[in-house]
Short mmCIF file of C-alpha atoms (C1' of nucleotides) in Angstrom, two decimals:
data_model
loop_
_atom_site.label_atom_id
_atom_site.label_comp_id
_atom_site.label_asym_id
_atom_site.label_seq_id
_atom_site.Cartn_x
_atom_site.Cartn_y
_atom_site.Cartn_z
CA MET N 1 98.29 123.92 91.07
CA ALA N 2 98.31 121.37 93.83
CA ASP N 3 97.94 123.96 96.57
CA ARG N 4 94.22 123.32 96.87
CA MET N 5 94.91 119.85 98.22
CA ASP N 6 93.95 118.96 101.73
CA GLU N 7 94.41 115.95 103.93
CA LEU N 8 91.42 114.14 102.44
CA ASP N 9 92.71 114.53 98.89
CA ARG N 10 96.03 113.18 100.06
CA LYS N 11 94.42 110.12 101.62
CA ILE N 12 92.47 109.45 98.45
CA LEU N 13 95.60 109.66 96.33
CA LEU N 14 97.50 107.37 98.67
CA GLN N 15 94.79 104.78 98.09
CA LEU N 16 94.55 105.21 94.34
CA GLN N 17 98.32 105.01 93.95
CA GLN N 18 98.12 101.52 95.44
CA ASP N 19 94.89 100.25 93.94
CA THR N 20 92.17 101.69 91.74
CA THR N 21 89.93 98.62 91.77
CA PRO N 22 87.87 99.26 94.92
CA SER N 23 84.60 101.13 94.44
CA ILE N 24 84.31 104.79 95.36
CA GLU N 25 82.18 103.79 98.31
CA GLU N 26 84.91 101.53 99.68
CA ILE N 27 87.54 104.19 99.18
CA ALA N 28 85.29 106.71 100.89
CA ARG N 29 84.94 104.42 103.88
CA SER N 30 88.65 103.77 104.12
CA VAL N 31 89.48 107.48 104.13
CA GLY N 32 86.67 108.34 106.52
CA SER N 33 84.37 110.17 104.14
CA SER N 34 81.46 109.35 101.88
CA LYS N 35 80.64 108.75 98.26
CA THR N 36 79.84 112.18 96.87
CA PRO N 37 82.77 114.22 98.20
CA VAL N 38 85.24 111.52 97.28
CA TRP N 39 83.86 111.24 93.80
CA ASN N 40 83.94 115.01 93.29
CA ARG N 41 87.53 115.21 94.49
CA ILE N 42 88.70 112.39 92.27
CA ARG N 43 87.08 114.03 89.27
CA LYS N 44 88.74 117.35 90.04
CA MET N 45 92.14 115.75 90.49
CA ARG N 46 91.77 113.99 87.18
CA ASP N 47 90.82 117.26 85.52
CA ARG N 48 93.72 119.14 87.07
CA GLY N 49 96.11 116.47 85.87
CA ILE N 50 97.15 115.46 89.37
CA ILE N 51 95.96 112.00 88.43
CA LYS N 52 97.68 111.54 85.09
CA ARG N 53 96.37 108.12 84.22
CA GLU N 54 95.09 104.81 85.50
CA VAL N 55 96.88 101.73 84.28
CA ALA N 56 97.42 98.03 84.81
CA ILE N 57 100.84 96.96 86.09
CA LEU N 58 101.84 93.62 84.60
CA ASP N 59 104.23 91.10 86.08
CA ALA N 60 107.43 91.21 84.05
CA ASP N 61 108.67 87.83 85.25
CA VAL N 62 105.45 85.97 84.56
CA LEU N 63 105.43 87.43 81.06
CA GLY N 64 109.02 86.46 80.43
CA PHE N 65 110.68 89.86 80.58
CA GLU N 66 113.43 88.66 82.81
CA ALA N 67 116.15 91.15 81.97
CA CYS N 68 116.26 94.74 83.16
CA PHE N 69 119.16 97.05 82.33
CA PHE N 70 120.08 100.52 83.43
CA VAL N 71 122.01 102.12 80.61
CA LEU N 72 124.33 105.04 81.24
CA ILE N 73 125.10 107.05 78.14
CA ARG N 74 127.77 109.62 77.39
CA THR N 75 127.68 111.45 74.11
CA SER N 76 130.02 113.82 72.33
CA GLU N 77 127.30 115.33 70.14
CA HIS N 78 125.19 117.97 71.75
CA ASP N 79 123.57 119.76 68.83
CA ALA N 80 119.81 119.98 68.47
CA GLU N 81 119.49 117.69 65.50
CA TRP N 82 121.40 114.84 67.09
CA GLN N 83 119.32 115.21 70.21
CA ASN N 84 116.05 115.08 68.32
CA THR N 85 117.05 111.91 66.53
CA PHE N 86 118.15 110.36 69.77
CA LEU N 87 115.04 111.30 71.72
CA GLN N 88 112.79 110.07 68.95
CA ALA N 89 114.64 106.77 68.85
CA LEU N 90 114.08 106.34 72.59
CA ARG N 91 110.41 107.19 72.42
CA ASP N 92 109.88 104.82 69.51
CA ARG N 93 111.41 101.82 71.25
CA ALA N 94 109.00 100.04 73.57
CA GLU N 95 111.90 98.38 75.41
CA VAL N 96 112.81 101.76 76.87
CA GLN N 97 110.64 102.17 79.93
CA GLU N 98 112.38 105.28 81.19
CA ALA N 99 114.73 107.84 79.77
CA HIS N 100 116.19 110.80 81.62
CA ARG N 101 118.53 113.58 80.54
CA LEU N 102 121.04 114.14 83.30
CA ALA N 103 123.20 116.87 84.75
CA GLY N 104 126.90 116.15 84.77
CA ASP N 105 129.34 113.57 83.55
CA ILE N 106 126.81 111.08 82.22
CA ASP N 107 124.32 112.52 79.76
CA TYR N 108 121.43 110.06 79.79
CA VAL N 109 120.16 107.12 81.75
CA LEU N 110 117.70 104.58 80.38
CA LYS N 111 115.80 101.76 81.94
CA VAL N 112 115.39 98.97 79.42
CA ARG N 113 113.20 95.93 79.90
CA VAL N 114 113.72 92.89 77.64
CA PRO N 115 113.16 89.11 77.68
CA ASN N 116 116.87 88.26 77.96
CA ALA N 117 120.43 89.45 77.46
CA ARG N 118 120.34 88.61 73.79
CA ALA N 119 117.33 90.86 73.30
CA TYR N 120 119.23 93.62 75.03
CA ASP N 121 122.11 93.22 72.64
CA THR N 122 119.75 93.44 69.69
CA PHE N 123 118.27 96.61 71.13
CA TYR N 124 121.72 98.06 71.81
CA GLN N 125 123.04 97.33 68.32
CA ALA N 126 119.96 98.88 66.75
CA LEU N 127 120.29 101.99 68.88
CA ILE N 128 123.96 102.67 68.21
CA SER N 129 123.46 102.06 64.52
CA GLU N 130 120.76 104.73 64.52
CA VAL N 131 122.53 107.41 66.54
CA LYS N 132 126.15 108.08 67.35
CA ILE N 133 126.90 107.53 71.02
CA HIS N 134 130.25 108.10 72.63
CA ASN N 135 130.18 105.75 75.56
CA VAL N 136 127.71 103.27 77.02
CA THR N 137 127.67 101.40 80.31
CA ALA N 138 124.97 98.81 80.94
CA LEU N 139 124.09 97.79 84.48
CA LEU N 140 122.27 94.48 84.68
CA SER N 141 119.67 94.08 87.39
CA MET N 142 119.94 90.78 89.23
CA GLU N 143 116.99 91.40 91.49
CA GLU N 144 114.23 93.93 91.72
CA ILE N 145 114.25 94.77 95.41
CA LYS N 146 111.54 97.38 95.21
CA SER N 147 109.33 98.77 92.51
CA THR N 148 106.55 101.27 92.98
CA THR N 149 104.96 104.03 90.96
CA ALA N 150 103.70 105.75 94.09
CA LEU N 151 104.95 109.20 95.00
CA PRO N 152 105.98 109.74 98.64
CA LEU N 153 103.00 111.99 99.45
CA MET Q 1 102.67 80.37 83.04
CA ALA Q 2 102.01 82.85 80.34
CA ASP Q 3 102.06 80.26 77.59
CA ARG Q 4 98.29 80.13 77.46
CA MET Q 5 98.23 83.67 76.12
CA ASP Q 6 96.98 84.32 72.65
CA GLU Q 7 96.78 87.36 70.44
CA LEU Q 8 93.54 88.54 72.02
CA ASP Q 9 95.00 88.46 75.52
CA ARG Q 10 97.95 90.45 74.25
CA LYS Q 11 95.70 93.11 72.74
CA ILE Q 12 93.76 93.40 75.97
CA LEU Q 13 96.94 93.83 77.98
CA LEU Q 14 98.27 96.44 75.56
CA GLN Q 15 95.11 98.42 76.25
CA LEU Q 16 95.09 97.98 80.00
CA GLN Q 17 98.74 98.95 80.28
CA GLN Q 18 97.81 102.32 78.81
CA ASP Q 19 94.43 102.92 80.39
CA THR Q 20 92.11 100.97 82.67
CA THR Q 21 89.31 103.53 82.72
CA PRO Q 22 87.33 102.47 79.62
CA SER Q 23 84.53 99.99 80.21
CA ILE Q 24 84.96 96.34 79.33
CA GLU Q 25 82.56 96.85 76.45
CA GLU Q 26 84.74 99.60 74.96
CA ILE Q 27 87.87 97.53 75.38
CA ALA Q 28 86.10 94.60 73.78
CA ARG Q 29 85.18 96.71 70.78
CA SER Q 30 88.68 98.11 70.38
CA VAL Q 31 90.23 94.65 70.36
CA GLY Q 32 87.56 93.20 68.11
CA SER Q 33 85.77 90.99 70.59
CA SER Q 34 82.83 91.21 72.95
CA LYS Q 35 82.07 91.68 76.60
CA THR Q 36 82.05 88.20 78.10
CA PRO Q 37 85.25 86.77 76.60
CA VAL Q 38 87.16 89.94 77.42
CA TRP Q 39 85.85 89.95 80.95
CA ASN Q 40 86.73 86.27 81.45
CA ARG Q 41 90.22 86.78 80.10
CA ILE Q 42 90.87 89.79 82.30
CA ARG Q 43 89.73 87.87 85.33
CA LYS Q 44 91.98 84.94 84.50
CA MET Q 45 94.97 87.19 83.93
CA ARG Q 46 94.37 88.85 87.27
CA ASP Q 47 94.16 85.45 88.96
CA ARG Q 48 97.31 84.19 87.29
CA GLY Q 49 99.16 87.29 88.41
CA ILE Q 50 99.84 88.49 84.89
CA ILE Q 51 98.01 91.64 85.87
CA LYS Q 52 99.70 92.45 89.15
CA ARG Q 53 97.75 95.53 90.06
CA GLU Q 54 95.78 98.52 88.82
CA VAL Q 55 96.93 101.90 89.99
CA ALA Q 56 96.71 105.64 89.45
CA ILE Q 57 99.81 107.36 88.10
CA LEU Q 58 100.16 110.83 89.57
CA ASP Q 59 101.94 113.78 88.02
CA ALA Q 60 105.16 114.33 89.96
CA ASP Q 61 105.66 117.89 88.72
CA VAL Q 62 102.15 119.05 89.52
CA LEU Q 63 102.53 117.63 93.01
CA GLY Q 64 105.88 119.31 93.55
CA PHE Q 65 108.17 116.30 93.32
CA GLU Q 66 110.57 118.02 91.04
CA ALA Q 67 113.76 116.14 91.77
CA CYS Q 68 114.55 112.65 90.58
CA PHE Q 69 117.87 110.96 91.30
CA PHE Q 70 119.44 107.73 90.20
CA VAL Q 71 121.72 106.58 92.95
CA LEU Q 72 124.58 104.17 92.23
CA ILE Q 73 125.81 102.38 95.30
CA ARG Q 74 128.97 100.39 95.97
CA THR Q 75 129.35 98.58 99.23
CA SER Q 76 132.15 96.72 100.93
CA GLU Q 77 129.86 94.71 103.20
CA HIS Q 78 128.26 91.69 101.65
CA ASP Q 79 127.13 89.64 104.59
CA ALA Q 80 123.51 88.67 105.06
CA GLU Q 81 122.83 90.84 108.06
CA TRP Q 82 124.08 94.00 106.42
CA GLN Q 83 122.01 93.22 103.36
CA ASN Q 84 118.84 92.70 105.35
CA THR Q 85 119.25 96.00 107.13
CA PHE Q 86 119.92 97.75 103.85
CA LEU Q 87 116.99 96.21 101.99
CA GLN Q 88 114.64 96.95 104.83
CA ALA Q 89 115.78 100.57 104.89
CA LEU Q 90 115.04 100.87 101.17
CA ARG Q 91 111.62 99.31 101.46
CA ASP Q 92 110.72 101.52 104.38
CA ARG Q 93 111.57 104.76 102.60
CA ALA Q 94 108.79 106.01 100.37
CA GLU Q 95 111.23 108.23 98.45
CA VAL Q 96 112.75 105.09 96.94
CA GLN Q 97 110.62 104.24 93.94
CA GLU Q 98 112.91 101.54 92.61
CA ALA Q 99 115.77 99.50 93.97
CA HIS Q 100 117.75 96.90 92.09
CA ARG Q 101 120.61 94.66 93.06
CA LEU Q 102 123.12 94.59 90.24
CA ALA Q 103 125.72 92.35 88.70
CA GLY Q 104 129.21 93.79 88.60
CA ASP Q 105 131.12 96.81 89.75
CA ILE Q 106 128.18 98.75 91.15
CA ASP Q 107 126.11 96.84 93.68
CA TYR Q 108 122.79 98.68 93.75
CA VAL Q 109 120.90 101.31 91.83
CA LEU Q 110 118.02 103.31 93.28
CA LYS Q 111 115.53 105.67 91.78
CA VAL Q 112 114.66 108.33 94.33
CA ARG Q 113 111.88 110.87 93.93
CA VAL Q 114 111.85 113.95 96.18
CA PRO Q 115 110.55 117.54 96.16
CA ASN Q 116 114.00 119.11 95.77
CA ALA Q 117 117.75 118.67 96.16
CA ARG Q 118 117.59 119.48 99.84
CA ALA Q 119 115.11 116.68 100.41
CA TYR Q 120 117.47 114.35 98.61
CA ASP Q 121 120.27 115.33 100.93
CA THR Q 122 118.10 114.64 103.93
CA PHE Q 123 117.25 111.23 102.54
CA TYR Q 124 120.88 110.51 101.75
CA GLN Q 125 122.14 111.51 105.19
CA ALA Q 126 119.48 109.37 106.84
CA LEU Q 127 120.36 106.37 104.70
CA ILE Q 128 124.11 106.44 105.26
CA SER Q 129 123.61 106.93 108.97
CA GLU Q 130 121.50 103.79 109.02
CA VAL Q 131 123.71 101.50 106.96
CA LYS Q 132 127.37 101.56 106.06
CA ILE Q 133 127.90 102.27 102.36
CA HIS Q 134 131.26 102.37 100.66
CA ASN Q 135 130.62 104.67 97.72
CA VAL Q 136 127.66 106.59 96.34
CA THR Q 137 127.13 108.42 93.07
CA ALA Q 138 123.96 110.42 92.53
CA LEU Q 139 122.80 111.21 89.02
CA LEU Q 140 120.35 114.10 88.88
CA SER Q 141 117.64 113.97 86.25
CA MET Q 142 117.19 117.24 84.41
CA GLU Q 143 114.36 116.04 82.22
CA GLU Q 144 112.15 113.00 82.08
CA ILE Q 145 112.23 112.18 78.39
CA LYS Q 146 110.11 109.08 78.66
CA SER Q 147 108.31 107.28 81.42
CA THR Q 148 106.07 104.28 81.04
CA THR Q 149 105.13 101.27 83.09
CA ALA Q 150 104.15 99.31 79.98
CA LEU Q 151 106.05 96.17 79.02
CA PRO Q 152 107.05 95.83 75.35
CA LEU Q 153 104.57 93.02 74.64
"C1'" DC F 1 78.02 117.22 102.29
"C1'" DG F 2 74.03 113.75 102.19
"C1'" DT F 3 70.13 111.73 99.65
"C1'" DG F 4 68.48 109.36 96.10
"C1'" DA F 5 67.39 108.33 91.39
"C1'" DA F 6 68.94 107.43 86.41
"C1'" DA F 7 72.31 105.71 83.39
"C1'" DT F 8 76.05 102.92 82.79
"C1'" DT F 9 78.77 98.99 83.74
"C1'" DG F 10 80.24 94.72 85.97
"C1'" DT F 11 78.99 90.01 86.77
"C1'" DC F 12 77.26 85.72 85.79
"C1'" DG F 13 74.06 81.94 84.11
"C1'" DA F 14 71.83 79.33 80.05
"C1'" DG F 15 72.17 77.77 75.66
"C1'" DC F 16 74.91 77.62 71.15
"C1'" DC F 17 78.68 77.05 68.18
"C1'" DG Z 1 86.38 74.90 75.29
"C1'" DG Z 2 85.06 79.59 74.27
"C1'" DC Z 3 81.30 82.68 72.51
"C1'" DT Z 4 76.67 85.25 72.24
"C1'" DC Z 5 72.91 86.83 74.47
"C1'" DG Z 6 70.33 88.48 78.02
"C1'" DA Z 7 69.28 89.42 82.82
"C1'" DC Z 8 70.34 91.12 87.31
"C1'" DA Z 9 73.35 93.43 90.69
"C1'" DA Z 10 76.52 96.91 91.64
"C1'" DT Z 11 78.51 101.09 90.66
"C1'" DT Z 12 79.14 105.44 88.61
"C1'" DT Z 13 77.30 109.78 87.72
"C1'" DC Z 14 74.72 113.72 88.71
"C1'" DA Z 15 70.79 116.83 90.29
"C1'" DC Z 16 68.83 118.73 94.27
"C1'" DG Z 17 68.19 119.97 99.06
#
DNA sequence: CGTGAAATTGTCGAGCC
DNA sequence: GGCTCGACAATTTCACG
């Protein structure tokens, strides 16, 4: 899929991962090319799904989302129906920014973003009342040291 | 800071968190307003830092970044110098997409994105050779159930 | 890949509610 | 103060050499 990517494509993506606001002409200049080829490449990468989407990143602190939890979940249930209910619950809750199914001891990890600890508790109570969960550990973030959506191209 | 935000601002942000590609006119229509007010509000929210940045989200799988680890770190060192070295190491490594300092038992959690398990090991060896770390647990993601950068506005 | 032209969009000012 | 309208500038988009 991504085999037909050369150094120029890579440079373009490095830029777009950081900032999509500059014009194509500016991007072209900064990667040492010109308008048309850059535009064609961006279009192709969008079509191929290499560029999944373009979004605005908001400041959580400014907007009052001051609490971020990593939630480690162990479950005893592993049948398909339980899993479907659980996954749907995660997808339906906007507080859940990330959810991963894991290999090993712990079954799932979530990243949950809420205004405060009380809001987390509300979320947590709602979740465990919806689906049966064996064991939960919540890790509270004190400080976001680094946060990027960029892949290490 | 964000107190001067009304329902219209919220609707605009909900849109931009999902997709920044539509024109201001389209966004205006979808939130039931018109070009100028929407444009003015977006500008203000950028200036106030509510909108931190606008970026392209790439597809990790398509690009061959098929391994994602959550790394739980305990340390014995807590002095300022150690911490500075550690934080700088995290910021310098592009594989580290997120890094949080935690409250409690575990001191830090990282989200690390790499092409494969071998690349993770390389990263891990490099990190522990740079800074002294007491205890590390790596959780390997088998499946990304959900992934969004959107705040639950 | 470069040129250039058409369509669309971003940007902003003047007057109105 | 924010909104509508309208105009101009900049950019995106695309055809052709």
